Amino acid sequence: MIIKRGIAVSPGVVSGPALIIGTEDFRIPYKMVRADVVEGEVEKVKVSLAKVATEIAESERVASERIGKQYGAIFGAHLMMAQDPKLANEIEELIRHRRFSAEFASSQVLRKYAKQFQDLGDAYFAERATDIFDLEKRILRHLLGERREDLAHLTSPVIVLSRNLTPSETAGLNRKYVKGFATEIGGHTSHTAILAGALSLPAVVGLGSFLSEVSGGQMVILDGNRGEIIIDPDDETLDRYKDSAEEMRSVRKRFELLRGLEASTKDGLRIQLQGNIEFPEETEMCMEHGADGIGLYRTEFLYLGSSTIPSEEDHYEAYRKVIAAMNGKPITIRTLDIGADKIPGYFSHLYNGEANAALGLRSIRLSLQELTLFKIQLRAILRAAVGADVGVMFPLVSTLLEFRQARATLLDVMEDLEEQGIEFNRHVRIGMMVEVPAAAIMAREFAAEVDFFSVGTNDLIQYTLAADRSDPAVAKWFNSGDPAIMRLLKNVGEAAVEHDISASICGQICSDPKFIPVLIGLKFKTFSVSPQAIPEIKEVIRSLDSQRIEEITRKVFTFDSARSIETYLQGELIKLCPEVTR
Ligand code: PEP
Ligand code: MG
């Protein structure tokens, strides 16, 4: 049994056979075989190794002829490995003594070798591990033949394990069979993590290198609450997980009781508790948990989930679905936030060779450059908003001029619709995300021009602390409780009060219960959180009163490090709401 710890990004505990994608690309259907087929399995390995050796020899010949002998020699090393009798013997032994299938035994042996190289901690040897994965892939291709199954053709439940998953790959996961996923890289607020929550898929990211320690088909427990995966669990662990499933059920029951109650503090301060969504289907969970509306609809997933550019009608239909499902409650639709890690295939030409996508042509910058595309979306929003309480929100605004241009484009589109006699809502609220430090600093000037603010702390933290939100190597700098973040939030909250506009937060900070008291103390009265976090956050709000909020907020501003702020807030949370712990 091996336990790996990473970052818990989407709750839930699931177990099942591992499907390793990226390195393996296909699934091993059986781990064990019957005694009477053992000899057949051994024979299969021999035949496959021979075929692989012929294949590599051919690659060596072609490479030597076309690009030179020194390149051909690269395959020479692969060939030696494939023909090494020790390799064949080890695989054979696992089949004979442990009755492993040919595929599972081959994968186990090669991954053991790869891990030995990786553990040497040297770049040269790490490359050799890649060579071994390559060899594994070749052997499995022969062994599995037609039984090769990729993500698109799953036929039974799996836990997906991968080095990384892009947001579009995550969006495309087949929810019928994929029970959860775990990745070596990725951070707490990466879009992949957010999507996992949206899809209600238990997920752990940022596990560091672990794929060489697990083989396809091996039993895995994925614990999205604790941020762990357990490879090949023993019986005691399996029993322990059965008990914790019971506990989860009782917590869920308690949360159900909260559904019909308001998100108000003990002394009557009403907080709007809304949901963040990526797909129209998520409105169901928002309504189930009693959300006061949708505070952030990330519309770019309409693009990421399809291979062609969505039409105005595609947009319109998606928005109408959300509006109808929310039954008169307010909805904030964010215009496209494409760029950085969210790039659909048909836009990849715009990003070729971009040095740093997070600082590049992202979000509103892209929309203002691709005006035709932007206008299609704005037309659809305005048409869909008829009879509904809708806010249009521009992402990643960094200057006043940019906001003005975006708003002018929206007004332009209104004129076009008017002229064409098409029905639309002229009274949509027009707001912006505050997620670039420049916008947070200039909050007063912005507040004089916008209808509302919504703070995107995921990006605000990334840009303020210069820590990539999806890179676990810099996760220790990516702290929601950093005093610099607290100060920026204070500035935004005060600016909103001075100009009497609404200020909400839609970044992941407010899905973390310990931050709720200080965020209310900083004058935010609307929170838009992951739908599954709604009951927990409501419980915290209902445990608070103004005096406590004020005390906690004052105290937070006496600390000078993220660690002291977060430790203090966690301590207060335990006192306030012992049953809500993270
Ligand atoms: C944010 O940046 O905090 C935010 C809510 O937007 P996204 O996570 O989609 O970048
Ligand atoms: Mg953002």
Coordinates of C-alpha atoms and ligand atoms in Angstrom, one line a residue:
M1 CA 0.0 0.0 0.0
I2 CA 1.3 3.4 -0.9
I3 CA -0.2 6.7 0.3
K4 CA 0.5 10.0 -1.6
R5 CA -0.5 13.4 -0.4
G6 CA -1.5 16.3 -2.6
I7 CA -3.9 19.2 -2.7
A8 CA -7.6 18.4 -2.1
V9 CA -9.6 20.3 -4.7
S10 CA -12.9 18.6 -4.9
P11 CA -14.4 16.6 -2.1
G12 CA -15.6 13.0 -2.0
V13 CA -14.1 9.6 -1.6
V14 CA -14.1 7.1 -4.4
S15 CA -12.2 3.9 -5.2
G16 CA -11.7 1.8 -8.3
P17 CA -9.1 0.6 -10.9
A18 CA -6.5 3.2 -12.0
L19 CA -6.6 4.5 -15.6
I20 CA -3.3 6.2 -16.2
I21 CA -3.5 8.6 -19.1
G22 CA -0.8 10.7 -20.7
T23 CA 2.0 8.2 -20.2
E24 CA 0.0 5.1 -20.8
D25 CA -2.9 6.4 -22.9
F26 CA -4.8 3.2 -22.5
R27 CA -6.2 0.9 -19.8
I28 CA -5.2 -2.4 -18.5
P29 CA -8.4 -4.4 -18.3
Y30 CA -7.3 -7.3 -16.0
K31 CA -4.8 -7.4 -13.1
M32 CA -5.0 -11.1 -12.4
V33 CA -5.5 -14.1 -14.6
R34 CA -6.7 -17.7 -14.0
A35 CA -4.1 -20.4 -13.4
D36 CA -4.9 -22.2 -16.7
V37 CA -4.0 -19.1 -18.8
V38 CA -0.7 -18.3 -17.1
E39 CA 1.4 -20.0 -19.8
G40 CA -0.5 -18.2 -22.5
E41 CA 0.3 -14.9 -20.8
V42 CA 4.0 -15.7 -20.6
E43 CA 4.0 -16.5 -24.3
K44 CA 2.2 -13.3 -25.1
V45 CA 4.9 -11.3 -23.3
K46 CA 7.7 -13.1 -25.3
V47 CA 6.0 -12.4 -28.6
S48 CA 5.3 -8.8 -27.8
L49 CA 8.9 -8.2 -26.7
A50 CA 10.2 -9.7 -29.9
K51 CA 7.8 -7.5 -32.0
V52 CA 8.9 -4.4 -30.0
A53 CA 12.5 -5.3 -30.6
T54 CA 11.9 -5.5 -34.4
E55 CA 10.0 -2.2 -34.3
I56 CA 12.8 -0.4 -32.4
A57 CA 15.5 -1.8 -34.7
E58 CA 13.5 -0.4 -37.6
S59 CA 13.3 3.0 -35.9
E60 CA 17.0 2.9 -35.4
R61 CA 17.6 2.1 -39.1
V62 CA 15.3 4.9 -40.3
A63 CA 16.7 7.5 -37.8
S64 CA 20.3 6.6 -38.8
E65 CA 19.6 6.9 -42.5
R66 CA 17.6 10.1 -42.3
I67 CA 19.3 12.2 -39.6
G68 CA 22.5 10.4 -38.8
K69 CA 24.0 7.5 -36.9
Q70 CA 24.3 9.4 -33.6
Y71 CA 20.4 9.8 -33.5
G72 CA 19.9 6.2 -34.5
A73 CA 22.0 5.3 -31.4
I74 CA 19.2 6.6 -29.2
F75 CA 17.1 3.7 -30.2
G76 CA 20.1 1.4 -29.6
A77 CA 19.6 1.9 -25.9
H78 CA 15.9 1.1 -26.2
L79 CA 16.7 -2.0 -28.1
M80 CA 19.1 -3.2 -25.5
M81 CA 16.5 -2.8 -22.8
A82 CA 13.8 -4.6 -24.8
Q83 CA 16.2 -7.5 -25.5
D84 CA 17.5 -7.7 -21.9
P85 CA 16.7 -11.2 -20.7
K86 CA 16.5 -9.9 -17.1
L87 CA 13.4 -7.8 -18.1
A88 CA 11.7 -10.8 -19.7
N89 CA 12.5 -13.0 -16.7
E90 CA 11.1 -10.5 -14.2
I91 CA 7.9 -10.1 -16.1
E92 CA 7.6 -13.9 -16.4
E93 CA 8.1 -14.4 -12.7
L94 CA 5.3 -12.0 -11.8
I95 CA 3.0 -13.8 -14.1
R96 CA 3.9 -17.3 -12.9
H97 CA 4.1 -16.5 -9.1
R98 CA 1.5 -13.8 -8.7
R99 CA -0.8 -14.6 -11.6
F100 CA -0.6 -11.1 -12.9
S101 CA -1.9 -10.6 -16.4
A102 CA 0.8 -10.0 -19.1
E103 CA -0.1 -6.3 -19.3
F104 CA -0.1 -5.7 -15.6
A105 CA 3.1 -7.6 -15.0
S106 CA 4.9 -5.7 -17.8
S107 CA 3.7 -2.4 -16.5
Q108 CA 4.7 -3.2 -12.9
V109 CA 8.3 -4.2 -13.9
L110 CA 8.9 -1.3 -16.2
R111 CA 7.5 1.2 -13.8
K112 CA 9.7 -0.2 -11.0
Y113 CA 12.7 0.5 -13.3
A114 CA 11.5 4.0 -14.2
K115 CA 11.1 4.8 -10.6
Q116 CA 14.6 3.7 -9.8
F117 CA 15.9 6.1 -12.4
Q118 CA 13.6 8.9 -11.2
D119 CA 14.8 8.5 -7.6
L120 CA 18.3 9.2 -8.7
G121 CA 17.2 12.8 -8.8
D122 CA 19.3 13.7 -11.8
A123 CA 18.0 15.2 -15.1
Y124 CA 19.9 12.7 -17.2
F125 CA 18.5 9.7 -15.4
A126 CA 15.0 11.3 -15.3
E127 CA 15.2 11.2 -19.1
R128 CA 16.0 7.5 -19.0
A129 CA 12.8 7.0 -17.0
T130 CA 11.0 8.6 -20.0
D131 CA 12.7 6.1 -22.2
I132 CA 11.3 3.3 -20.1
F133 CA 7.8 4.7 -20.2
D134 CA 8.2 4.7 -23.9
L135 CA 9.1 1.1 -23.9
E136 CA 6.2 0.3 -21.7
K137 CA 3.9 2.0 -24.1
R138 CA 5.2 0.0 -27.0
I139 CA 4.8 -3.3 -25.2
L140 CA 1.3 -2.5 -24.0
R141 CA 0.3 -1.5 -27.5
H142 CA 1.2 -5.0 -28.7
L143 CA -0.3 -6.8 -25.7
L144 CA -3.6 -4.9 -25.6
G145 CA -4.1 -4.6 -29.4
E146 CA -7.9 -4.1 -29.9
R147 CA -8.5 -3.9 -26.2
R148 CA -6.9 -0.6 -26.0
E149 CA -9.3 1.8 -24.4
D150 CA -8.8 5.5 -24.2
L151 CA -10.7 8.1 -22.2
A152 CA -13.2 8.5 -25.0
H153 CA -14.1 4.8 -25.0
L154 CA -14.5 3.8 -21.4
T155 CA -16.8 1.0 -20.6
S156 CA -16.4 0.6 -16.8
P157 CA -15.6 2.9 -13.8
V158 CA -12.1 4.2 -13.4
I159 CA -10.0 6.6 -11.4
V160 CA -8.1 8.7 -13.8
L161 CA -4.4 9.4 -12.9
S162 CA -2.4 11.7 -15.0
R163 CA 0.6 14.1 -15.0
N164 CA -1.8 16.9 -15.8
L165 CA -5.2 17.4 -17.2
T166 CA -6.0 20.6 -19.1
P167 CA -9.3 22.3 -18.4
S168 CA -10.7 21.1 -21.7
E169 CA -9.6 17.5 -21.0
T170 CA -11.3 17.7 -17.6
A171 CA -14.5 19.2 -19.1
G172 CA -14.5 16.3 -21.6
L173 CA -14.2 13.5 -19.0
N174 CA -17.0 11.0 -19.3
R175 CA -18.8 11.4 -16.0
K176 CA -20.5 8.1 -16.3
Y177 CA -17.3 6.2 -15.9
V178 CA -14.7 8.6 -14.5
K179 CA -15.2 8.5 -10.7
G180 CA -12.5 10.9 -9.8
F181 CA -9.0 12.0 -10.9
A182 CA -5.6 12.8 -9.5
T183 CA -2.7 14.7 -11.1
E184 CA 0.9 15.2 -10.4
I185 CA 0.8 18.9 -11.0
G186 CA -1.9 21.6 -10.5
G187 CA -2.8 23.9 -7.7
H188 CA -5.7 24.7 -5.4
T189 CA -7.3 27.3 -7.7
S190 CA -6.2 26.0 -11.1
H191 CA -9.1 25.8 -13.6
T192 CA -8.8 22.1 -13.7
A193 CA -9.4 22.0 -9.9
I194 CA -12.4 24.4 -10.3
L195 CA -13.8 22.2 -13.0
A196 CA -13.5 19.1 -10.9
G197 CA -15.8 20.8 -8.3
A198 CA -18.2 21.8 -11.1
L199 CA -18.4 18.2 -12.3
S200 CA -18.7 17.0 -8.7
L201 CA -15.7 14.8 -9.4
P202 CA -13.6 14.0 -6.3
A203 CA -10.1 15.2 -7.2
V204 CA -6.6 15.6 -5.8
V205 CA -3.9 17.6 -7.6
G206 CA -0.3 18.5 -7.0
L207 CA 0.7 15.0 -5.9
G208 CA 4.2 15.3 -7.3
S209 CA 5.7 12.5 -9.2
F210 CA 3.8 9.2 -8.5
L211 CA 2.8 7.7 -11.8
S212 CA 5.8 5.4 -11.8
E213 CA 4.5 3.8 -8.6
V214 CA 1.1 2.7 -9.9
S215 CA 0.1 0.6 -12.8
G216 CA -3.1 0.8 -14.9
G217 CA -5.8 -1.4 -13.3
Q218 CA -4.4 -1.3 -9.8
M219 CA -6.9 -0.5 -7.1
V220 CA -6.8 3.1 -5.9
I221 CA -8.7 5.0 -3.2
L222 CA -9.0 8.7 -4.0
D223 CA -9.8 10.9 -1.0
G224 CA -10.8 14.3 -2.2
N225 CA -11.5 15.5 1.3
R226 CA -8.0 14.9 2.7
G227 CA -6.1 15.2 -0.6
E228 CA -4.7 11.7 -0.7
I229 CA -4.6 8.8 -2.9
I230 CA -3.9 5.3 -1.6
I231 CA -2.5 2.8 -4.1
D232 CA -3.2 -0.8 -3.5
P233 CA -5.0 -0.3 -0.1
D234 CA -4.9 -3.0 2.5
D235 CA -8.1 -4.4 4.1
E236 CA -7.9 -2.3 7.2
T237 CA -7.8 0.9 5.1
L238 CA -10.7 -0.3 3.0
D239 CA -12.7 -0.8 6.2
R240 CA -11.8 2.6 7.5
Y241 CA -13.0 4.2 4.4
K242 CA -16.3 2.5 4.7
D243 CA -16.8 4.1 8.1
S244 CA -15.9 7.6 6.8
A245 CA -18.5 7.2 4.0
E246 CA -21.1 6.8 6.9
E247 CA -19.9 10.0 8.5
M248 CA -20.2 11.9 5.2
R249 CA -23.8 10.8 4.8
S250 CA -24.7 12.2 8.2
V251 CA -23.0 15.6 7.4
R252 CA -25.0 15.7 4.2
K253 CA -28.2 15.2 6.1
R254 CA -27.3 18.1 8.4
F255 CA -26.7 20.3 5.4
E256 CA -30.0 19.4 3.8
L257 CA -31.7 21.0 6.8
L258 CA -30.0 24.3 6.0
R259 CA -31.4 24.5 2.5
G260 CA -34.5 26.5 3.3
L261 CA -32.8 28.9 5.8
E262 CA -31.4 32.3 5.0
A263 CA -27.7 33.2 4.9
S264 CA -28.0 35.8 7.6
T265 CA -25.9 36.5 10.7
K266 CA -27.4 36.1 14.1
D267 CA -28.1 39.8 14.3
G268 CA -29.8 39.9 10.9
L269 CA -27.2 41.0 8.4
R270 CA -28.4 39.3 5.2
I271 CA -25.6 37.9 3.0
Q272 CA -26.3 36.9 -0.6
L273 CA -24.9 33.4 -1.0
Q274 CA -24.7 32.5 -4.7
G275 CA -23.1 29.8 -6.8
N276 CA -20.3 29.7 -9.3
I277 CA -21.0 27.6 -12.4
E278 CA -19.3 26.5 -15.6
F279 CA -22.1 24.5 -17.1
P280 CA -25.9 25.2 -17.2
E281 CA -26.5 21.8 -15.5
E282 CA -24.8 23.0 -12.3
T283 CA -27.8 25.3 -11.6
E284 CA -29.5 22.2 -10.3
M285 CA -27.0 21.8 -7.4
C286 CA -27.2 25.6 -6.7
M287 CA -31.0 25.4 -6.4
E288 CA -30.7 22.2 -4.3
H289 CA -28.5 24.0 -1.8
G290 CA -30.7 27.1 -1.8
A291 CA -28.4 29.5 -3.6
D292 CA -29.5 33.1 -3.8
G293 CA -28.5 33.3 -7.5
I294 CA -25.5 32.7 -9.8
G295 CA -22.6 35.1 -9.0
L296 CA -20.3 33.8 -11.6
Y297 CA -21.1 32.0 -14.8
R298 CA -17.8 31.1 -16.5
T299 CA -19.1 31.1 -20.1
E300 CA -15.8 30.1 -21.7
F301 CA -16.5 26.5 -21.0
L302 CA -19.1 26.7 -23.8
Y303 CA -16.0 27.1 -26.0
L304 CA -13.7 24.6 -24.2
G305 CA -16.3 21.9 -24.4
S306 CA -16.7 22.0 -28.2
S307 CA -14.5 21.6 -31.2
T308 CA -16.1 24.5 -33.2
I309 CA -16.8 28.1 -32.2
P310 CA -20.2 28.3 -30.6
S311 CA -22.8 30.3 -32.5
E312 CA -25.0 33.1 -31.1
E313 CA -27.8 30.5 -30.7
D314 CA -25.5 28.2 -28.8
H315 CA -24.7 31.0 -26.4
Y316 CA -28.4 32.0 -26.2
E317 CA -29.6 28.6 -25.4
A318 CA -27.1 28.0 -22.7
Y319 CA -27.9 31.3 -21.0
R320 CA -31.7 30.8 -21.3
K321 CA -31.3 27.4 -19.6
V322 CA -29.5 29.0 -16.7
I323 CA -32.0 31.8 -16.4
A324 CA -35.0 29.5 -16.5
A325 CA -33.5 27.2 -14.0
M326 CA -32.8 30.0 -11.5
N327 CA -36.4 31.0 -11.5
G328 CA -36.1 34.8 -11.1
K329 CA -32.9 34.9 -9.0
P330 CA -30.0 37.2 -10.1
I331 CA -27.4 35.8 -12.5
T332 CA -24.0 37.3 -13.3
I333 CA -22.7 36.2 -16.7
R334 CA -19.0 36.7 -17.2
T335 CA -17.9 37.3 -20.8
L336 CA -15.2 35.1 -22.2
D337 CA -12.2 34.5 -20.1
I338 CA -10.1 32.6 -22.6
G339 CA -6.3 32.5 -22.5
A340 CA -3.7 31.4 -20.0
D341 CA -4.7 27.8 -19.3
K342 CA -8.1 27.9 -21.0
I343 CA -7.3 27.8 -24.8
P344 CA -9.7 26.0 -27.1
G345 CA -7.9 24.2 -30.0
Y346 CA -9.2 26.6 -32.7
F347 CA -7.6 29.6 -30.8
S348 CA -4.3 28.0 -30.3
H349 CA -2.8 30.0 -33.2
L350 CA -3.3 33.2 -31.1
Y351 CA -1.0 31.8 -28.4
N352 CA 1.8 30.2 -30.4
G353 CA 5.0 30.9 -28.6
E354 CA 3.5 33.3 -26.1
A355 CA 6.1 33.7 -23.4
N356 CA 3.7 33.9 -20.5
A357 CA 0.1 33.2 -21.2
A358 CA -1.2 34.4 -17.8
L359 CA 0.3 37.8 -18.6
G360 CA -0.7 37.7 -22.2
L361 CA -3.7 38.2 -24.5
R362 CA -6.3 36.9 -22.0
S363 CA -9.9 37.6 -21.2
I364 CA -11.3 41.1 -22.0
R365 CA -8.0 41.9 -23.8
L366 CA -8.8 39.1 -26.3
S367 CA -12.5 40.0 -26.5
L368 CA -11.7 43.6 -27.4
Q369 CA -9.3 42.4 -30.1
E370 CA -11.7 39.8 -31.5
L371 CA -14.7 42.1 -31.6
T372 CA -16.9 40.0 -33.9
L373 CA -16.6 37.1 -31.4
F374 CA -17.3 39.4 -28.4
K375 CA -20.3 41.0 -30.0
I376 CA -21.8 37.5 -30.7
Q377 CA -21.6 36.7 -27.1
L378 CA -23.0 40.1 -26.0
R379 CA -26.0 39.8 -28.3
A380 CA -26.8 36.4 -26.9
I381 CA -26.6 37.7 -23.3
L382 CA -28.8 40.7 -24.0
R383 CA -31.4 38.6 -25.8
A384 CA -31.4 35.9 -23.2
A385 CA -31.7 38.5 -20.4
V386 CA -35.2 39.6 -21.3
G387 CA -37.4 39.5 -18.2
A388 CA -34.5 38.4 -16.0
D389 CA -32.1 40.0 -13.4
V390 CA -28.8 39.7 -15.3
G391 CA -25.4 41.2 -14.7
V392 CA -22.8 41.3 -17.5
M393 CA -19.3 41.1 -16.0
F394 CA -16.0 41.7 -17.8
P395 CA -13.0 39.6 -16.7
L396 CA -9.4 40.7 -16.1
V397 CA -10.0 44.5 -16.5
S398 CA -6.8 46.3 -15.7
T399 CA -7.5 49.9 -16.8
L400 CA -10.4 52.3 -16.8
L401 CA -10.1 52.7 -20.6
E402 CA -10.5 49.0 -21.0
F403 CA -13.7 48.9 -19.0
R404 CA -15.0 51.9 -20.9
Q405 CA -14.3 50.2 -24.3
A406 CA -16.0 47.0 -23.1
R407 CA -19.1 48.9 -21.9
A408 CA -19.2 50.9 -25.2
T409 CA -19.1 47.7 -27.1
L410 CA -22.1 46.4 -25.1
L411 CA -24.0 49.7 -25.7
D412 CA -23.1 49.4 -29.4
V413 CA -24.6 45.9 -29.5
M414 CA -27.8 47.3 -27.8
E415 CA -28.1 49.8 -30.6
D416 CA -27.7 47.1 -33.3
L417 CA -30.4 45.0 -31.6
E418 CA -32.6 48.0 -31.4
E419 CA -32.2 48.8 -35.0
Q420 CA -32.9 45.2 -36.0
G421 CA -36.0 45.2 -33.9
I422 CA -34.8 42.3 -31.8
E423 CA -36.0 42.0 -28.2
F424 CA -33.4 42.5 -25.5
N425 CA -32.9 43.7 -22.0
R426 CA -31.6 47.2 -21.9
H427 CA -31.2 47.2 -18.1
V428 CA -28.6 44.6 -17.5
R429 CA -26.2 45.5 -14.7
I430 CA -22.7 46.2 -16.1
G431 CA -19.8 45.2 -13.8
M432 CA -16.3 44.0 -13.7
M433 CA -14.1 41.4 -12.0
V434 CA -11.5 42.9 -9.8
E435 CA -8.7 40.4 -10.2
V436 CA -5.7 42.4 -11.4
P437 CA -3.9 44.3 -8.6
A438 CA -4.1 47.5 -10.7
A439 CA -7.9 47.4 -10.6
A440 CA -7.9 46.7 -6.8
I441 CA -5.6 49.7 -6.3
M442 CA -7.8 51.9 -8.5
A443 CA -11.0 50.6 -7.0
R444 CA -12.4 54.1 -6.2
E445 CA -12.1 55.3 -9.8
F446 CA -13.6 52.1 -11.1
A447 CA -16.4 52.2 -8.5
A448 CA -17.5 55.5 -9.9
E449 CA -18.2 53.9 -13.3
V450 CA -19.4 50.4 -12.8
D451 CA -22.6 48.9 -11.4
F452 CA -20.9 46.2 -9.4
F453 CA -17.6 44.6 -8.5
S454 CA -16.8 40.9 -8.2
V455 CA -13.4 40.1 -6.8
G456 CA -11.6 37.2 -8.4
T457 CA -9.2 36.3 -5.7
N458 CA -7.8 33.3 -7.7
D459 CA -6.2 35.7 -10.1
L460 CA -5.7 38.5 -7.7
I461 CA -3.6 36.4 -5.5
Q462 CA -1.6 34.9 -8.4
Y463 CA -0.8 38.4 -9.8
T464 CA -0.2 40.1 -6.5
L465 CA 2.1 37.4 -5.1
A466 CA 3.6 36.4 -8.5
A467 CA 2.7 32.8 -7.9
D468 CA 1.2 30.8 -10.7
R469 CA -2.2 29.5 -9.4
S470 CA -1.7 26.1 -11.0
D471 CA 1.9 25.4 -10.1
P472 CA 2.3 23.4 -6.9
A473 CA 6.0 24.4 -6.8
V474 CA 5.0 27.9 -5.8
A475 CA 1.9 26.9 -3.8
K476 CA 3.5 28.2 -0.6
W477 CA 3.4 31.7 -1.9
F478 CA -0.2 31.4 -3.1
N479 CA -1.9 32.3 0.2
S480 CA -5.4 33.7 0.3
G481 CA -4.6 35.0 3.8
D482 CA -1.6 37.1 2.8
P483 CA -1.7 40.5 4.4
A484 CA -1.3 42.1 1.0
I485 CA -4.4 40.4 -0.2
M486 CA -6.3 41.5 2.9
R487 CA -5.3 45.1 2.3
L488 CA -6.4 45.0 -1.4
L489 CA -9.7 43.5 -0.4
K490 CA -10.2 46.2 2.2
N491 CA -9.6 48.9 -0.5
V492 CA -12.1 47.3 -2.8
G493 CA -14.8 46.8 -0.1
E494 CA -14.5 50.4 1.1
A495 CA -14.5 51.8 -2.5
A496 CA -17.8 49.9 -3.1
V497 CA -19.4 51.3 0.1
E498 CA -18.3 54.9 -0.8
H499 CA -19.9 54.7 -4.2
D500 CA -22.8 52.6 -3.1
I501 CA -22.3 49.7 -5.5
S502 CA -22.5 46.1 -4.8
A503 CA -19.3 44.2 -4.1
S504 CA -19.1 40.5 -4.2
I505 CA -16.3 37.9 -4.1
C506 CA -16.4 35.0 -6.5
G507 CA -12.8 33.6 -6.1
Q508 CA -12.2 30.4 -4.2
I509 CA -11.3 32.4 -1.0
C510 CA -15.0 32.5 0.0
S511 CA -15.5 28.8 -0.5
D512 CA -13.1 28.4 2.4
P513 CA -15.2 28.9 5.6
K514 CA -12.4 30.3 7.8
F515 CA -12.3 33.5 5.6
I516 CA -16.0 34.3 5.9
P517 CA -15.9 36.5 9.0
V518 CA -13.1 38.7 7.8
L519 CA -14.6 39.0 4.3
I520 CA -17.9 40.2 5.8
G521 CA -15.8 42.6 8.0
L522 CA -14.3 44.0 4.8
K523 CA -17.8 45.0 3.7
F524 CA -18.5 42.2 1.2
K525 CA -22.1 41.2 1.4
T526 CA -22.3 38.8 -1.6
F527 CA -20.3 35.6 -2.0
S528 CA -20.3 33.4 -4.9
V529 CA -19.0 30.0 -4.1
S530 CA -18.6 26.5 -5.5
P531 CA -22.1 25.0 -5.3
Q532 CA -21.1 22.2 -3.0
A533 CA -19.7 24.7 -0.5
I534 CA -23.0 26.6 -0.1
P535 CA -24.3 24.7 3.0
E536 CA -21.0 24.9 4.9
I537 CA -20.6 28.6 4.2
K538 CA -24.2 29.3 5.1
E539 CA -23.6 27.5 8.4
V540 CA -20.6 29.8 9.2
I541 CA -22.6 33.0 8.3
R542 CA -25.4 31.9 10.6
S543 CA -23.0 31.5 13.5
L544 CA -21.7 35.0 13.3
D545 CA -22.7 38.4 14.7
S546 CA -21.5 41.9 14.0
Q547 CA -19.4 42.2 17.1
R548 CA -17.5 39.0 16.4
I549 CA -17.0 40.0 12.8
E550 CA -15.5 43.3 13.8
E551 CA -13.2 41.8 16.4
I552 CA -11.9 39.2 14.0
T553 CA -11.3 41.7 11.2
R554 CA -9.5 44.1 13.5
K555 CA -7.3 41.3 14.8
V556 CA -6.4 40.1 11.2
F557 CA -4.9 43.5 10.4
T558 CA -2.5 43.2 13.3
F559 CA -0.7 40.2 11.8
D560 CA 2.1 40.5 9.2
S561 CA 2.1 37.1 7.6
A562 CA -0.3 34.7 5.8
R563 CA 0.5 32.0 8.2
S564 CA -0.4 33.9 11.3
I565 CA -3.6 35.2 9.7
E566 CA -4.7 31.8 8.5
T567 CA -3.9 30.0 11.8
Y568 CA -5.8 32.7 13.7
L569 CA -8.8 32.4 11.3
Q570 CA -8.8 28.6 11.5
G571 CA -8.8 28.8 15.3
E572 CA -11.7 31.2 15.3
L573 CA -13.6 28.9 12.9
I574 CA -13.2 26.0 15.2
K575 CA -14.6 28.0 18.1
L576 CA -17.5 29.4 16.0
C577 CA -18.5 26.3 14.1
P578 CA -16.6 23.2 15.3
E579 CA -18.5 21.0 12.9
V580 CA -17.2 22.9 9.9
T581 CA -13.5 22.1 9.6
R582 CA -11.1 22.0 6.7
Ligands
PEP1 C1 -10.8 34.4 -10.1 O1 -9.8 34.7 -10.7 O2 -10.8 34.4 -8.8 C2 -12.0 33.9 -10.7 C3 -13.1 33.8 -10.0 O3 -12.0 33.7 -12.1 P1 -11.3 32.4 -12.7 O4 -11.1 31.4 -11.5 O5 -12.2 31.8 -13.7 O6 -10.0 32.9 -13.3
MG2 MG -10.0 35.0 -12.9

